Short mmCIF file of C-alpha atoms in Angstrom, two decimals:
data_model
loop_
_atom_site.label_atom_id
_atom_site.label_comp_id
_atom_site.label_asym_id
_atom_site.label_seq_id
_atom_site.Cartn_x
_atom_site.Cartn_y
_atom_site.Cartn_z
CA MET A 297 56.22 -74.35 -169.31
CA GLN A 298 53.55 -76.01 -167.17
CA VAL A 299 54.35 -73.74 -164.25
CA SER A 300 54.30 -70.73 -166.54
CA ASP A 301 50.84 -71.71 -167.83
CA LYS A 302 49.55 -71.96 -164.31
CA GLU A 303 50.96 -68.57 -163.49
CA GLN A 304 49.37 -67.11 -166.61
CA CYS A 305 46.03 -68.68 -165.73
CA SER A 306 46.28 -67.32 -162.19
CA GLN A 307 47.05 -63.84 -163.51
CA GLU A 308 44.03 -63.98 -165.82
CA LEU A 309 41.83 -65.00 -162.91
CA ASP A 310 43.22 -62.14 -160.81
CA LEU A 311 42.50 -59.68 -163.60
CA GLU A 312 38.95 -60.99 -163.91
CA GLU A 313 38.46 -60.65 -160.15
CA ILE A 314 39.83 -57.10 -160.17
CA THR A 315 37.61 -56.18 -163.12
CA ARG A 316 34.57 -57.63 -161.36
CA LYS A 317 35.32 -55.64 -158.19
CA ILE A 318 35.81 -52.42 -160.15
CA SER A 319 32.47 -52.98 -161.85
CA PHE A 320 30.87 -53.60 -158.47
CA LEU A 321 32.36 -50.39 -157.04
CA ASP A 322 31.21 -48.40 -160.07
CA LYS A 323 27.69 -49.66 -159.50
CA TRP A 324 27.68 -48.47 -155.90
CA ARG A 325 29.37 -45.19 -156.84
CA GLN A 326 26.43 -44.48 -159.14
CA ILE A 327 23.96 -45.28 -156.35
CA PHE A 328 25.82 -43.01 -153.93
CA SER A 329 25.96 -40.25 -156.52
CA TYR A 330 22.22 -40.55 -157.15
CA HIS A 331 21.21 -40.36 -153.51
CA ARG A 332 23.61 -37.54 -152.61
CA LEU A 333 23.09 -35.37 -155.66
CA GLY A 334 20.47 -36.51 -158.11
CA ALA A 335 17.73 -37.12 -155.54
CA ASN A 336 18.31 -33.90 -153.68
CA SER A 337 14.67 -32.86 -153.89
CA THR A 338 14.57 -30.17 -156.54
CA THR A 339 11.70 -27.89 -155.59
CA LEU A 340 9.08 -27.19 -158.26
CA GLN A 341 5.57 -25.82 -158.29
CA ASN A 342 2.61 -27.73 -159.61
CA HIS A 343 -0.34 -26.20 -161.42
CA GLU A 344 -2.03 -25.45 -158.10
CA GLY A 345 0.95 -23.44 -156.88
CA ASN A 346 1.99 -26.03 -154.29
CA HIS A 347 5.63 -26.97 -153.87
CA ILE A 348 6.59 -30.50 -154.84
CA THR A 349 9.92 -32.28 -155.08
CA ALA A 350 11.68 -34.08 -157.88
CA ASP A 351 10.87 -37.36 -156.13
CA GLU A 352 7.15 -36.67 -156.49
CA THR A 353 7.46 -36.41 -160.27
CA GLU A 354 8.59 -40.04 -160.49
CA ASP A 355 6.29 -43.05 -160.51
CA GLY A 356 5.53 -42.87 -156.76
CA PRO A 357 3.13 -40.16 -155.58
CA GLY A 358 5.38 -39.02 -152.70
CA MET A 359 2.56 -36.93 -151.24
CA PRO A 360 3.07 -35.51 -147.75
CA GLN A 361 1.21 -37.19 -144.92
CA PRO A 362 -1.29 -35.18 -142.85
CA THR A 363 0.18 -33.17 -140.01
CA GLY A 364 0.84 -35.11 -136.82
CA GLN A 365 0.52 -38.55 -138.37
CA GLY A 366 4.12 -39.39 -137.55
CA HIS A 367 4.96 -40.54 -141.11
CA LEU A 368 6.83 -37.82 -142.93
CA PRO A 369 8.02 -39.28 -146.21
CA SER A 370 11.69 -39.38 -147.03
CA SER A 371 12.98 -38.99 -150.55
CA SER A 372 14.90 -42.23 -150.05
CA LEU A 373 14.73 -45.22 -147.74
CA CYS A 374 18.51 -45.38 -147.93
CA SER A 375 20.34 -44.21 -144.80
CA ILE A 376 22.98 -42.31 -146.79
CA PRO A 377 22.89 -38.70 -145.56
CA LYS A 378 22.33 -35.90 -148.02
CA PRO A 379 24.88 -33.10 -148.17
CA SER A 380 24.37 -29.92 -146.16
CA ILE A 381 25.03 -27.84 -149.28
CA ILE A 382 22.44 -28.16 -152.01
CA SER A 383 22.63 -27.60 -155.74
CA SER A 384 22.10 -24.05 -156.98
CA LYS A 385 19.52 -25.48 -159.39
CA SER A 386 17.26 -26.72 -156.60
CA GLY A 387 14.72 -23.95 -157.10
CA GLY A 388 13.89 -21.08 -154.80
CA PHE A 389 15.49 -17.70 -155.30
CA PRO A 390 18.92 -16.39 -154.27
CA ILE A 391 19.52 -13.86 -151.53
CA SER A 392 20.28 -10.31 -152.62
CA LEU A 393 22.70 -7.82 -151.06
CA ALA A 394 19.77 -5.70 -149.85
CA MET A 395 18.19 -8.74 -148.15
CA ALA A 396 21.50 -9.76 -146.55
CA MET A 397 22.01 -6.26 -145.17
CA LYS A 398 18.47 -6.15 -143.76
CA LEU A 399 19.09 -9.54 -142.17
CA ARG A 400 22.27 -8.31 -140.49
CA GLN A 401 20.55 -5.13 -139.35
CA SER A 402 17.70 -7.11 -137.80
CA LEU A 403 20.09 -9.42 -135.98
CA PHE A 404 22.97 -7.20 -134.90
CA GLY A 405 21.73 -3.65 -135.33
CA ASN A 406 24.39 -3.08 -138.01
CA THR A 407 25.71 -4.72 -141.19
CA ILE A 408 29.30 -5.24 -139.98
CA HIS A 409 28.95 -7.91 -137.30
CA VAL A 410 29.08 -11.61 -138.16
CA PHE A 411 28.23 -14.68 -136.09
CA SER A 412 30.83 -15.93 -133.62
CA HIS A 413 32.39 -19.38 -133.78
CA ASP A 414 30.03 -20.98 -131.27
CA TRP A 415 27.06 -19.93 -133.40
CA LYS A 416 28.60 -21.20 -136.64
CA LYS A 417 29.22 -24.68 -135.27
CA ALA A 418 25.77 -25.05 -133.66
CA TYR A 419 23.31 -27.48 -135.23
CA PHE A 420 20.48 -29.81 -134.20
CA ARG A 421 21.69 -33.20 -133.05
CA PHE A 422 19.90 -35.72 -130.86
CA HIS A 423 21.27 -38.00 -128.19
CA ASP A 424 21.33 -41.69 -129.03
CA PRO A 425 18.01 -43.30 -130.03
CA PHE A 426 16.40 -45.68 -127.52
CA SER A 427 18.15 -44.03 -124.56
CA ASP A 428 17.12 -42.00 -121.52
CA LEU A 429 17.69 -38.85 -123.60
CA ALA A 430 16.49 -40.14 -126.97
CA PHE A 431 14.02 -37.24 -127.20
CA ALA A 432 16.62 -34.60 -126.34
CA LEU A 433 18.95 -32.44 -128.40
CA GLU A 434 22.62 -32.23 -127.59
CA VAL A 435 23.23 -28.58 -126.78
CA GLY A 436 26.52 -26.74 -127.10
CA LYS A 437 27.84 -23.56 -125.54
CA GLY A 438 27.12 -19.95 -126.38
CA GLY A 439 24.09 -17.97 -127.45
CA ALA A 440 22.71 -20.61 -129.81
CA ARG A 441 21.81 -22.77 -126.79
CA SER A 442 18.66 -20.75 -126.14
CA ILE A 443 17.36 -21.47 -129.63
CA GLN A 444 18.18 -25.16 -129.36
CA MET A 445 16.35 -25.43 -126.05
CA ALA A 446 13.35 -23.48 -127.36
CA VAL A 447 13.13 -25.92 -130.28
CA GLN A 448 13.46 -28.72 -127.72
CA GLY A 449 10.17 -27.60 -126.21
CA SER A 450 8.42 -28.01 -129.57
CA ILE A 451 10.01 -31.44 -130.05
CA ILE A 452 8.60 -32.58 -126.70
CA LYS A 453 5.23 -31.10 -127.65
CA TYR A 454 5.14 -33.23 -130.80
CA LEU A 455 6.39 -36.43 -129.19
CA LEU A 456 4.04 -36.25 -126.20
CA PHE A 457 0.91 -34.51 -127.38
CA THR A 458 0.49 -34.13 -131.15
CA ARG A 459 1.75 -37.29 -132.86
CA LYS A 460 -0.83 -39.99 -133.35
CA GLY A 461 -0.84 -43.56 -132.13
CA LYS A 462 1.63 -43.11 -129.27
CA ASP A 463 1.15 -43.20 -125.52
CA CYS A 464 1.81 -39.87 -123.85
CA ASP A 465 4.13 -41.07 -121.12
CA PHE A 466 7.75 -40.62 -120.22
CA GLN A 467 8.78 -44.06 -121.46
CA SER A 468 7.56 -43.20 -124.95
CA LEU A 469 10.09 -40.36 -125.05
CA CYS A 470 12.95 -42.74 -124.37
CA ALA A 471 11.82 -45.36 -126.88
CA ILE A 472 12.06 -43.34 -130.09
CA SER A 473 14.14 -44.37 -133.08
CA LYS A 474 16.41 -42.28 -135.27
CA GLN A 475 13.63 -41.94 -137.84
CA GLU A 476 11.22 -40.73 -135.14
CA GLN A 477 13.83 -38.24 -133.98
CA GLU A 478 14.10 -36.85 -137.50
CA GLN A 479 10.33 -36.67 -137.87
CA ALA A 480 10.06 -34.80 -134.58
CA LEU A 481 12.76 -32.30 -135.55
CA ALA A 482 11.20 -31.66 -138.97
CA VAL A 483 7.72 -31.14 -137.50
CA ALA A 484 9.08 -28.87 -134.75
CA LEU A 485 11.10 -26.65 -137.10
CA ALA A 486 8.26 -26.48 -139.62
CA SER A 487 5.59 -25.62 -137.04
CA ILE A 488 7.74 -22.79 -135.65
CA VAL A 489 8.49 -21.12 -139.00
CA TRP A 490 4.88 -21.66 -140.14
CA ALA A 491 3.58 -19.85 -137.04
CA ALA A 492 6.10 -17.05 -137.61
CA GLY A 493 4.68 -16.69 -141.11
CA ALA A 494 1.24 -16.08 -139.57
CA ALA A 495 0.09 -19.51 -140.80
CA GLU A 496 0.10 -18.16 -144.35
CA LYS A 497 3.56 -18.81 -145.74
CA ALA A 498 6.92 -20.12 -144.55
CA THR A 499 10.35 -19.34 -145.96
CA VAL A 500 13.14 -21.89 -145.56
CA CYS A 501 16.77 -20.88 -146.14
CA LEU A 502 19.35 -23.37 -147.41
CA VAL A 503 23.01 -23.00 -148.38
CA THR A 504 23.96 -23.61 -152.02
CA GLU A 505 27.23 -24.23 -153.81
CA ASP A 506 27.20 -20.83 -155.55
CA THR A 507 27.87 -17.35 -154.15
CA TYR A 508 25.27 -14.74 -155.06
CA ILE A 509 26.62 -11.57 -153.46
CA THR A 510 30.10 -10.25 -152.77
CA SER A 511 31.58 -8.36 -149.86
CA THR A 512 31.45 -4.57 -149.75
CA PRO A 513 32.87 -2.03 -147.29
CA ASP A 514 29.44 -1.93 -145.63
CA TYR A 515 28.90 -5.68 -145.77
CA PRO A 516 31.81 -8.03 -144.97
CA GLY A 517 30.96 -11.53 -146.15
CA ASP A 518 30.94 -14.64 -143.97
CA ASP A 519 31.06 -17.25 -146.80
CA PHE A 520 27.69 -18.51 -145.69
CA THR A 521 24.95 -15.93 -145.90
CA GLU A 522 26.08 -15.00 -149.42
CA ARG A 523 25.20 -18.50 -150.65
CA LEU A 524 21.62 -18.65 -149.39
CA GLN A 525 18.62 -19.65 -151.44
CA LEU A 526 15.13 -18.98 -150.10
CA PHE A 527 12.25 -21.40 -150.61
CA GLU A 528 8.70 -20.18 -150.02
CA LEU A 529 6.03 -22.71 -149.06
CA VAL A 530 2.33 -21.97 -148.79
CA GLU A 531 1.11 -25.06 -146.89
CA LYS A 532 2.16 -26.32 -143.48
CA GLU A 533 2.34 -29.95 -144.64
CA ALA A 534 4.54 -28.94 -147.58
CA THR A 535 6.81 -27.07 -145.16
CA GLU A 536 7.16 -30.18 -142.99
CA LYS A 537 8.01 -32.36 -145.97
CA PHE A 538 10.47 -29.86 -147.44
CA ILE A 539 12.37 -29.54 -144.15
CA TYR A 540 12.31 -33.32 -143.68
CA ASP A 541 13.73 -33.85 -147.16
CA HIS A 542 16.52 -31.35 -146.39
CA LEU A 543 16.97 -32.18 -142.72
CA GLN A 544 20.71 -32.74 -143.15
CA CYS A 545 21.00 -28.99 -143.80
CA PHE A 546 19.92 -28.42 -140.18
CA LYS A 547 21.30 -31.45 -138.35
CA GLY A 548 24.58 -32.10 -140.16
CA GLU A 549 27.88 -31.21 -138.53
CA GLY A 550 29.23 -28.06 -140.13
CA SER A 551 25.81 -27.18 -141.56
CA HIS A 552 25.36 -23.92 -139.57
CA GLY A 553 21.98 -25.50 -138.79
CA VAL A 554 20.91 -23.17 -135.96
CA ILE A 555 21.78 -20.06 -137.97
CA LEU A 556 19.86 -21.45 -140.97
CA PHE A 557 16.84 -22.00 -138.77
CA LEU A 558 17.12 -18.47 -137.35
CA TYR A 559 17.36 -17.04 -140.87
CA SER A 560 14.30 -19.06 -141.91
CA LEU A 561 12.45 -17.79 -138.85
CA ILE A 562 13.19 -14.15 -139.69
CA PHE A 563 12.35 -14.45 -143.38
CA SER A 564 9.13 -16.29 -142.51
CA ARG A 565 8.18 -13.52 -140.10
CA THR A 566 9.20 -10.91 -142.76
CA PHE A 567 11.06 -7.70 -142.02
CA GLU A 568 7.81 -5.73 -142.07
CA ARG A 569 6.12 -7.83 -139.37
CA LEU A 570 9.32 -7.93 -137.36
CA GLN A 571 9.51 -4.16 -137.30
CA LYS A 572 5.95 -3.98 -135.95
CA ASP A 573 6.66 -6.64 -133.31
CA LEU A 574 9.64 -4.82 -131.81
CA ASP A 575 9.54 -1.66 -129.71
CA ALA A 576 11.85 1.05 -128.40
CA SER A 577 13.38 -1.35 -125.87
CA THR A 578 14.53 -3.81 -128.54
CA THR A 579 15.55 -2.68 -132.01
CA HIS A 580 17.47 -5.86 -132.99
CA LEU A 581 17.47 -9.51 -131.99
CA LEU A 582 20.97 -10.32 -130.66
CA GLN A 583 23.08 -8.65 -128.01
CA PRO A 584 26.89 -8.86 -127.68
CA SER A 585 28.20 -10.82 -124.71
CA ALA A 586 31.74 -12.00 -123.90
CA GLY A 587 32.89 -12.09 -127.50
CA GLY A 588 29.71 -13.74 -128.72
CA PHE A 589 26.02 -12.95 -129.04
CA LEU A 590 23.03 -13.84 -126.87
CA CYS A 591 19.41 -14.09 -127.95
CA ARG A 592 17.14 -11.31 -126.82
CA GLN A 593 13.70 -12.25 -125.57
CA ALA A 594 12.16 -11.35 -128.94
CA ILE A 595 13.76 -14.40 -130.60
CA LEU A 596 12.53 -16.77 -127.89
CA ASN A 597 9.03 -15.31 -128.02
CA MET A 598 9.03 -15.63 -131.81
CA ILE A 599 9.82 -19.35 -131.44
CA LEU A 600 7.21 -19.83 -128.71
CA THR A 601 4.38 -17.64 -130.02
CA GLY A 602 5.18 -16.83 -133.66
CA ARG A 603 5.50 -13.13 -132.79
CA ALA A 604 8.76 -11.36 -131.88
CA SER A 605 7.44 -9.69 -128.72
CA PRO A 606 10.40 -8.14 -126.86
CA ASN A 607 8.87 -8.58 -123.38
CA VAL A 608 7.35 -11.34 -121.26
CA PHE A 609 4.38 -9.52 -119.71
CA ASN A 610 0.83 -9.72 -121.13
CA GLY A 611 -0.31 -7.20 -123.72
CA TYR A 612 1.09 -3.68 -123.83
CA GLN A 613 2.56 -1.62 -121.01
CA GLU A 614 4.00 1.83 -120.61
CA GLY A 615 7.75 1.95 -120.15
CA LYS A 616 9.75 4.13 -117.80
CA SER A 617 10.01 6.82 -120.46
CA GLN A 618 6.29 6.63 -121.32
CA GLU A 619 6.97 4.63 -124.48
CA ILE A 620 4.61 1.75 -125.28
CA LEU A 621 6.30 -1.65 -124.82
CA HIS A 622 5.08 -4.82 -126.52
CA GLY A 623 4.36 -8.02 -124.59
CA VAL A 624 2.73 -11.36 -125.34
CA LEU A 625 -0.79 -11.27 -126.76
CA THR A 626 -1.89 -14.93 -126.81
CA ARG A 627 -1.32 -18.17 -124.94
CA SER A 628 1.17 -20.40 -126.67
CA ASP A 629 1.48 -24.19 -126.67
CA VAL A 630 4.89 -24.02 -124.97
CA GLY A 631 5.31 -21.58 -122.10
CA TYR A 632 8.14 -19.69 -120.46
CA LEU A 633 9.42 -19.26 -116.90
CA GLN A 634 12.36 -17.26 -115.65
CA TRP A 635 14.16 -16.60 -112.40
CA GLY A 636 17.45 -14.90 -111.67
CA LYS A 637 19.18 -14.29 -108.36
CA ASP A 638 19.78 -10.66 -109.32
CA ALA A 639 16.25 -10.02 -110.62
CA SER A 640 14.23 -7.39 -108.80
CA GLU A 641 10.84 -8.57 -107.58
CA ASP A 642 9.56 -5.02 -107.94
CA ASP A 643 10.30 -4.81 -111.67
CA ARG A 644 6.86 -5.33 -113.15
CA LEU A 645 8.20 -5.33 -116.73
CA ALA A 646 10.38 -8.36 -115.98
CA GLN A 647 7.55 -10.43 -114.51
CA VAL A 648 6.39 -13.24 -116.81
CA GLY A 649 2.70 -12.82 -117.59
CA SER A 650 0.02 -15.49 -117.43
CA MET A 651 0.09 -15.96 -121.23
CA LEU A 652 3.54 -17.56 -120.94
CA ARG A 653 3.29 -18.93 -117.39
CA THR A 654 0.12 -20.87 -118.26
CA PRO A 655 0.56 -22.28 -121.77
CA LYS A 656 -1.86 -24.62 -123.52
CA LEU A 657 0.40 -27.60 -122.85
CA PRO A 658 2.50 -28.33 -119.73
CA ILE A 659 5.89 -27.52 -121.30
CA TRP A 660 8.06 -24.53 -120.36
CA LEU A 661 11.25 -23.10 -121.72
CA CYS A 662 13.04 -21.82 -118.61
CA ASN A 663 15.65 -19.14 -118.14
CA ILE A 664 17.22 -19.82 -114.76
CA ASN A 665 20.12 -17.54 -113.89
CA GLY A 666 20.73 -17.12 -117.60
CA ASN A 667 20.82 -20.88 -118.29
CA PRO A 668 18.17 -22.30 -120.65
CA SER A 669 16.40 -25.53 -119.75
CA VAL A 670 13.08 -27.24 -120.41
CA LEU A 671 10.53 -28.27 -117.81
CA PHE A 672 7.61 -30.49 -118.76
CA SER A 673 4.86 -32.82 -117.58
CA THR A 674 3.46 -35.83 -119.41
CA ASN A 675 -0.06 -35.05 -118.12
CA ARG A 676 -1.90 -33.02 -120.76
CA GLN A 677 -4.60 -32.07 -118.22
CA LEU A 678 -2.18 -30.53 -115.73
CA LEU A 679 -3.07 -26.93 -116.60
CA SER A 680 -6.76 -27.49 -117.27
CA ASP A 681 -7.79 -29.45 -114.16
CA TRP A 682 -7.13 -27.77 -110.83
CA LYS A 683 -7.17 -31.13 -109.05
CA ALA A 684 -4.19 -32.25 -111.14
CA GLU A 685 -2.15 -29.35 -109.74
CA ARG A 686 -2.40 -30.60 -106.16
CA ARG A 687 0.57 -32.95 -106.52
CA PHE A 688 2.25 -33.77 -109.83
CA ASP A 689 5.48 -34.79 -111.52
CA LEU A 690 7.69 -32.63 -113.72
CA TYR A 691 10.80 -33.51 -115.73
CA LEU A 692 13.72 -31.15 -116.17
CA TYR A 693 16.19 -31.23 -119.05
CA ARG A 694 18.94 -28.63 -119.00
CA GLY A 695 20.93 -29.79 -122.02
CA ARG A 696 24.31 -29.82 -120.34
CA PRO A 697 26.65 -32.64 -119.31
CA PRO A 698 26.94 -34.56 -117.11
CA GLN A 699 23.14 -34.97 -117.23
CA GLN A 700 22.41 -38.53 -118.38
CA LYS A 701 18.66 -38.48 -117.99
CA PRO A 702 15.93 -35.94 -117.17
CA VAL A 703 15.57 -35.00 -113.53
CA HIS A 704 12.32 -36.27 -112.02
CA LEU A 705 10.70 -33.68 -109.76
CA THR A 706 7.54 -34.04 -107.67
CA VAL A 707 5.75 -30.77 -106.97
CA ASP A 708 3.34 -30.34 -104.07
CA THR A 709 1.34 -27.12 -104.11
CA HIS A 710 -0.60 -27.74 -100.89
CA SER A 711 2.03 -28.86 -98.41
CA HIS A 712 1.94 -27.47 -94.87
CA HIS A 713 4.53 -25.08 -93.49
CA TRP A 714 6.15 -27.75 -91.28
CA GLU A 715 6.54 -30.00 -94.33
CA ARG A 716 8.22 -27.15 -96.20
CA ASN A 717 10.65 -26.59 -93.34
CA GLN A 718 11.47 -30.28 -93.23
CA HIS A 719 12.04 -30.28 -96.97
CA GLU A 720 14.39 -27.29 -96.74
CA ASP A 721 16.54 -29.19 -94.24
CA GLU A 722 16.53 -32.38 -96.29
CA HIS A 723 19.95 -31.79 -97.86
CA GLY A 724 21.73 -30.25 -94.94
CA PRO A 725 21.42 -27.39 -92.43
CA GLY A 726 20.75 -23.95 -93.83
CA ARG A 727 19.75 -25.28 -97.24
CA ARG A 728 17.97 -22.72 -99.37
CA PHE A 729 15.64 -23.31 -102.28
CA SER A 730 17.52 -23.98 -105.49
CA PRO A 731 17.07 -21.67 -108.50
CA VAL A 732 15.04 -24.43 -110.19
CA GLU A 733 12.60 -24.45 -107.30
CA MET A 734 12.42 -20.66 -107.35
CA ALA A 735 11.55 -20.75 -111.06
CA ILE A 736 8.81 -23.31 -110.37
CA ARG A 737 7.49 -21.06 -107.60
CA THR A 738 6.97 -18.24 -110.10
CA LYS A 739 4.20 -20.47 -111.48
CA TRP A 740 3.07 -22.26 -108.27
CA ARG A 741 3.66 -20.04 -105.25
CA GLU A 742 4.47 -21.82 -101.99
CA ALA A 743 5.10 -25.10 -103.84
CA THR A 744 7.59 -27.58 -102.44
CA VAL A 745 9.72 -29.69 -104.75
CA ASN A 746 10.93 -33.23 -104.10
CA TRP A 747 14.00 -34.01 -106.19
CA ASN A 748 13.49 -37.76 -105.74
CA GLY A 749 17.08 -38.48 -104.80
CA THR A 750 18.81 -36.03 -107.14
CA ILE A 751 20.97 -33.38 -105.49
CA PRO A 752 19.46 -29.97 -106.37
CA PHE A 753 21.50 -27.97 -108.87
CA LEU A 754 21.43 -24.71 -110.86
#
């Protein structure tokens, strides 16, 4: 009987231990449930018409920090990610069939086409924090790459030149944490959609759990667009905070993050403004290519300048059929350079104008033989002080493996002809200028480029 008593006592202790562990798990299940669902930032409007979140109605004020302060508030200090699909009761208003058809028409020129697989899987994801590419997005294949690299330019703009309290040098780009990465992405996305909304109103699209429209013969569904809710924000700071609070919807795997951003960009611009931006040369924003879709210039210009100009020249020009074509009207913070081996030097309409070649900040989205990349300098004065353009450093990020760190280039705009010849022979007889160098020469004619030990590519 003594042995039996011991066994009974042991069983009771085991039951108590199991009960205690179940209680402990239930406690954490409630915490997980709260952070993933309950705290999912339900959007409301206060008496002043400004958007606030459910977190701001609790005891803490939760007010957004001023733009560029580098401290966007999170709805939780917990590192548990929020889901990419939000509750249908989160506020905003659902997409309608008419809106979805206009969206398709603006993108594809018809209501039948849907995004290809490479677009659907594209989202915004950084390389590892505290690494040589901590500031850089991982970029996939297909047409979405151009959008990711254009957003990359705005991320670099924030990290180098607009956030407060940080040194504007290359090392600062490599020393950012995961939180700083998320802040940079939220600020970049918000600033782009805010500019597209003419600095008056931004519209952010998120995917919900409910379906609001059904397929028709004229509109085949994609199980994504039909579940959109649109959130309108009337202050730039509120837009930054809203995107930060829902950042998982843009950076989570399977979130369709790049498409969501593109939708937000179009709805912020509005169909009416978009129609005025475009011209006879470009009636919709995407073009078919090898089973997928590529971005037309109008999308890139909308990201860079806030306006969906279809061309890269300054102002307005007359086309070959006497139609008026729309170019870029103002200097943007991030510029644009392009060079292609098949491009005709005599095609004046394809020449990038000074508005894009000389931006306010030394950052350029580049299209080099159809491949997007970003070129930048850490010297804010590069484009405003002619002495700084005598000899200077640039960094190139092309977003493709096996690149492990940005390429360091040294540009000399006043080298002598014998130095140029020596430089051309540096990597072997008969070496020609690389496409990267040719793109740089569209901005600085006669410049020589020292690759500082890297073998020239592209």
